[in-house]
CSV table of C-alpha atoms in Angstrom, one decimal:
chain,number,residue,atom,x,y,z
N,11,SER,CA,89.4,118.3,62.6
N,12,PRO,CA,87.2,116.4,65.1
N,13,LEU,CA,85.5,114.8,62.1
N,14,ASN,CA,88.7,113.1,61.0
N,15,PRO,CA,88.1,109.3,61.7
N,16,LEU,CA,91.7,108.7,62.8
N,17,PHE,CA,91.5,111.5,65.3
N,18,GLN,CA,88.1,110.1,66.6
N,19,ALA,CA,89.6,106.6,66.9
N,20,MET,CA,92.6,108.0,68.8
N,21,GLU,CA,90.3,110.0,71.1
N,22,SER,CA,88.1,107.0,71.9
N,23,GLU,CA,91.2,104.9,72.6
N,24,ILE,CA,92.6,107.6,75.0
N,25,SER,CA,89.3,107.9,76.8
N,26,ALA,CA,89.1,104.1,77.1
N,27,ALA,CA,92.6,104.0,78.6
N,28,PHE,CA,91.4,106.3,81.3
N,29,ASP,CA,88.0,105.0,82.0
N,30,SER,CA,87.5,101.3,81.3
N,31,GLY,CA,89.1,98.4,83.2
N,32,GLU,CA,91.1,97.9,86.4
N,33,PRO,CA,93.9,100.1,87.7
N,34,GLU,CA,96.4,97.2,87.5
N,35,ASP,CA,95.6,96.4,83.9
N,36,ILE,CA,98.8,96.5,81.8
N,37,LEU,CA,98.5,98.9,78.9
N,38,SER,CA,102.1,99.0,77.6
N,39,ARG,CA,105.3,97.1,78.1
N,40,ALA,CA,108.8,98.1,76.8
N,41,PHE,CA,112.2,99.3,78.0
N,42,LYS,CA,112.0,96.8,80.9
N,43,LEU,CA,109.0,98.9,82.1
N,44,THR,CA,105.4,98.0,82.6
N,45,VAL,CA,102.8,100.7,82.4
N,46,THR,CA,99.4,100.1,84.0
N,47,ARG,CA,96.1,102.0,83.7
N,48,GLU,CA,96.9,103.6,87.1
N,49,ASP,CA,100.1,105.0,85.6
N,50,ILE,CA,98.4,106.2,82.5
N,51,CYS,CA,95.8,107.9,84.6
N,52,THR,CA,98.5,110.3,85.8
N,53,LEU,CA,98.2,111.8,82.3
N,54,GLN,CA,94.7,112.9,83.0
N,55,PRO,CA,94.2,116.7,83.4
N,56,LEU,CA,96.1,117.9,86.5
N,57,GLY,CA,97.5,114.5,87.1
N,58,TRP,CA,101.0,114.2,88.5
N,59,LEU,CA,103.2,112.2,86.2
N,60,ASN,CA,105.0,109.3,87.9
N,61,ASP,CA,108.5,107.8,87.4
N,62,ARG,CA,107.1,105.0,85.1
N,63,ILE,CA,105.5,107.4,82.7
N,64,MET,CA,108.6,109.7,82.7
N,65,ASN,CA,111.0,106.8,82.1
N,66,PHE,CA,108.8,105.2,79.5
N,67,TYR,CA,108.6,108.4,77.5
N,68,MET,CA,112.4,108.9,77.8
N,69,GLY,CA,112.7,105.4,76.3
N,70,LEU,CA,110.5,106.4,73.4
N,71,LEU,CA,112.7,109.4,72.7
N,72,VAL,CA,115.9,107.3,72.8
N,73,GLU,CA,114.3,104.8,70.5
N,74,ARG,CA,113.4,107.5,68.0
N,75,SER,CA,116.9,108.9,68.1
N,76,LYS,CA,118.2,105.7,66.5
N,77,LYS,CA,116.5,106.7,63.2
N,78,GLU,CA,118.2,108.5,60.4
N,79,GLY,CA,118.5,112.3,60.9
N,80,TYR,CA,118.1,112.5,64.7
N,81,PRO,CA,120.9,113.3,67.2
N,82,ALA,CA,122.0,110.2,69.1
N,83,VAL,CA,120.3,110.5,72.5
N,84,TYR,CA,121.0,108.7,75.8
N,85,ALA,CA,118.6,109.1,78.8
N,86,PHE,CA,119.3,108.4,82.4
N,87,ASN,CA,116.3,107.3,84.4
N,88,THR,CA,114.6,109.4,87.0
N,89,PHE,CA,116.4,107.8,89.9
N,90,PHE,CA,119.9,108.6,88.6
N,91,TYR,CA,120.3,112.2,89.8
N,92,SER,CA,119.1,111.5,93.4
N,93,LYS,CA,121.5,108.6,93.6
N,94,LEU,CA,124.3,110.7,92.1
N,95,SER,CA,123.7,113.6,94.5
N,96,SER,CA,123.7,111.3,97.6
N,97,ALA,CA,126.4,108.8,96.6
N,98,SER,CA,128.6,110.6,94.0
N,99,HIS,CA,130.1,108.9,90.9
N,100,LYS,CA,130.9,105.6,92.7
N,101,GLY,CA,127.2,105.2,93.6
N,102,VAL,CA,126.2,105.3,89.9
N,103,LYS,CA,129.2,104.1,87.9
N,104,LYS,CA,127.5,100.7,87.3
N,105,TRP,CA,124.6,102.4,85.7
N,106,THR,CA,126.5,102.9,82.5
N,107,LYS,CA,127.9,99.4,82.4
N,108,GLY,CA,128.5,98.5,78.7
N,109,VAL,CA,127.5,102.0,77.6
N,110,ASP,CA,129.8,104.8,76.5
N,111,ILE,CA,127.7,107.9,77.1
N,112,PHE,CA,130.3,110.0,75.3
N,113,GLU,CA,129.3,108.3,72.0
N,114,HIS,CA,126.0,110.2,72.1
N,115,ASP,CA,125.1,113.8,71.1
N,116,VAL,CA,122.6,114.5,73.8
N,117,ILE,CA,122.1,113.1,77.3
N,118,LEU,CA,118.8,113.7,79.0
N,119,VAL,CA,118.7,113.7,82.8
N,120,PRO,CA,115.1,113.9,84.2
N,121,ILE,CA,115.3,115.1,87.8
N,122,HIS,CA,112.8,114.6,90.6
N,123,LEU,CA,113.1,117.2,93.3
N,124,ARG,CA,110.7,115.9,95.9
N,125,ILE,CA,107.6,117.4,94.5
N,126,HIS,CA,108.8,118.8,91.2
N,127,TRP,CA,110.2,117.5,87.8
N,128,THR,CA,113.0,119.3,86.0
N,129,LEU,CA,115.3,118.4,83.2
N,130,LEU,CA,119.1,118.6,82.7
N,131,VAL,CA,120.5,118.3,79.2
N,132,ILE,CA,124.1,117.6,78.3
N,133,ASP,CA,125.0,118.4,74.7
N,134,LEU,CA,128.3,116.7,74.0
N,135,ARG,CA,128.6,118.4,70.6
N,136,GLU,CA,128.4,121.9,72.1
N,137,LYS,CA,129.9,121.0,75.5
N,138,THR,CA,127.0,122.6,77.3
N,139,ILE,CA,125.0,121.5,80.3
N,140,LYS,CA,121.6,123.3,80.5
N,141,TYR,CA,119.0,123.1,83.2
N,142,PHE,CA,115.3,123.4,82.3
N,143,ASP,CA,112.8,124.2,85.0
N,144,SER,CA,109.2,125.2,84.2
N,145,LEU,CA,108.9,127.0,87.5
N,146,GLY,CA,112.0,129.1,86.7
N,147,GLN,CA,114.2,128.0,89.6
N,148,LYS,CA,118.0,127.9,89.0
N,149,GLY,CA,119.9,124.7,89.0
N,150,ASP,CA,123.5,125.8,88.8
N,151,HIS,CA,124.6,123.4,91.6
N,152,ILE,CA,122.9,120.6,89.7
N,153,CYS,CA,124.8,121.5,86.5
N,154,LYS,CA,128.0,121.5,88.5
N,155,THR,CA,127.3,118.1,90.1
N,156,VAL,CA,126.7,116.6,86.7
N,157,LEU,CA,129.8,118.1,85.2
N,158,LYS,CA,131.8,116.6,88.0
N,159,TYR,CA,130.1,113.2,87.2
N,160,LEU,CA,131.1,113.6,83.5
N,161,GLU,CA,134.7,114.3,84.4
N,162,GLU,CA,134.9,111.2,86.6
N,163,GLU,CA,133.0,109.0,84.1
N,164,SER,CA,135.4,110.2,81.3
N,165,ARG,CA,138.4,109.5,83.4
N,166,GLU,CA,137.2,106.1,84.5
N,167,LYS,CA,135.6,104.7,81.4
N,168,ARG,CA,137.9,106.1,78.6
N,169,ASN,CA,140.9,107.5,80.4
N,170,ILE,CA,140.3,111.0,79.0
N,171,GLU,CA,140.5,114.1,81.1
N,172,LEU,CA,137.6,116.5,80.4
N,173,THR,CA,138.6,120.2,80.5
N,174,ALA,CA,136.0,121.7,82.7
N,175,SER,CA,136.8,125.2,81.5
N,176,GLU,CA,135.6,124.3,78.0
N,177,TRP,CA,132.1,123.6,79.3
N,178,THR,CA,129.3,126.1,79.5
N,179,LEU,CA,126.7,125.6,82.4
N,180,HIS,CA,123.5,127.4,82.2
N,181,SER,CA,120.1,127.5,84.0
N,182,MET,CA,117.5,128.5,81.4
N,183,GLY,CA,115.7,131.7,82.4
N,184,THR,CA,112.0,132.2,82.5
N,185,GLU,CA,112.2,134.3,79.3
N,186,GLU,CA,114.0,131.5,77.5
N,187,ILE,CA,111.6,128.6,78.0
N,188,PRO,CA,107.9,128.3,78.6
N,189,GLN,CA,106.7,128.2,82.2
N,190,GLN,CA,103.9,126.2,83.7
N,191,ASN,CA,100.8,128.1,85.0
N,192,ASN,CA,99.7,125.4,87.5
N,193,GLY,CA,101.2,123.0,90.1
N,194,ASN,CA,100.7,119.8,88.1
N,195,ASP,CA,102.2,120.1,84.6
N,196,CYS,CA,106.0,120.0,85.4
N,197,GLY,CA,106.3,116.3,84.3
N,198,VAL,CA,104.7,117.1,80.9
N,199,PHE,CA,106.9,120.1,80.5
N,200,VAL,CA,110.0,117.9,81.1
N,201,CYS,CA,108.9,115.3,78.6
N,202,LYS,CA,108.2,118.0,76.0
N,203,PHE,CA,111.4,119.9,76.6
N,204,ALA,CA,113.2,116.5,76.1
N,205,ASP,CA,111.1,115.8,72.9
N,206,PHE,CA,112.0,119.1,71.3
N,207,ILE,CA,115.6,119.0,72.3
N,208,SER,CA,116.1,115.5,71.1
N,209,ARG,CA,115.0,116.6,67.6
N,210,ASP,CA,117.2,119.8,67.8
N,211,LYS,CA,114.1,121.9,67.5
N,212,PRO,CA,113.5,125.2,69.2
N,213,ILE,CA,111.1,125.0,72.2
N,214,ILE,CA,108.0,126.8,71.0
N,215,PHE,CA,105.2,125.2,72.9
N,216,THR,CA,103.1,127.0,75.6
N,217,PRO,CA,101.2,126.0,78.7
N,218,GLU,CA,98.1,126.0,76.5
N,219,HIS,CA,99.4,122.9,74.7
N,220,MET,CA,99.5,120.8,77.9
N,221,PRO,CA,96.0,119.2,77.8
N,222,TYR,CA,96.7,118.1,74.2
N,223,PHE,CA,100.2,116.9,75.0
N,224,ARG,CA,98.8,114.8,77.8
N,225,ARG,CA,96.3,113.0,75.6
N,226,LYS,CA,98.9,112.5,72.8
N,227,MET,CA,101.3,111.0,75.3
N,228,VAL,CA,98.7,108.4,76.3
N,229,TRP,CA,98.4,107.3,72.7
N,230,GLU,CA,102.2,107.3,72.2
N,231,ILE,CA,102.8,105.2,75.3
N,232,ILE,CA,100.1,102.7,74.5
N,233,HIS,CA,101.4,102.3,70.9
N,234,GLN,CA,105.1,102.7,71.9
N,235,GLN,CA,105.4,105.2,69.0
N,236,LEU,CA,105.9,108.9,69.0
N,237,LEU,CA,103.6,110.8,66.7
């Protein structure tokens, strides 16, 4: 309830993040990323989430996955897919230096398509690659590009041939996942798809939750803690 003092304290903190101070003020620092007030302001209603907010939030999801009872999650940053699609495996093979992505359960790949955010999810337990787009576009070619990457990464890093035929690739349909009802919320959808998936939870939110999710993300990023 709005009378709850904790809720009021959070609300005033969120408003202050938007309204007081200079655009270049640093409001959070973690995961080798610095988040400024200007970045945080992209979480205002109808704001367009930028790479820093997306990558910071993915960092929070990965951090949470280290706790007991969560699937082990790895997240690529938002520049990974565009580099992979332009330069193939050799262009990104250094990105996983010192990391065996195959030791994880779930790999999140946030994707920036010029003016739209989408999410690709690799589930290594189920051998599935799923594509989540809150505008309902298909990403079958993106799934294939990433499967090819996994094959090359597996061969190069651990000398194991993946059997492509064992893998299921699927673009989520509009009846399977919630869809945005404006031109601005795709980034929030991607973050929340990733949030639910990284807890092995069914995706049950709706576009009506977006204003609340935006405010909650402000608090979570500033405090570097998921609620």
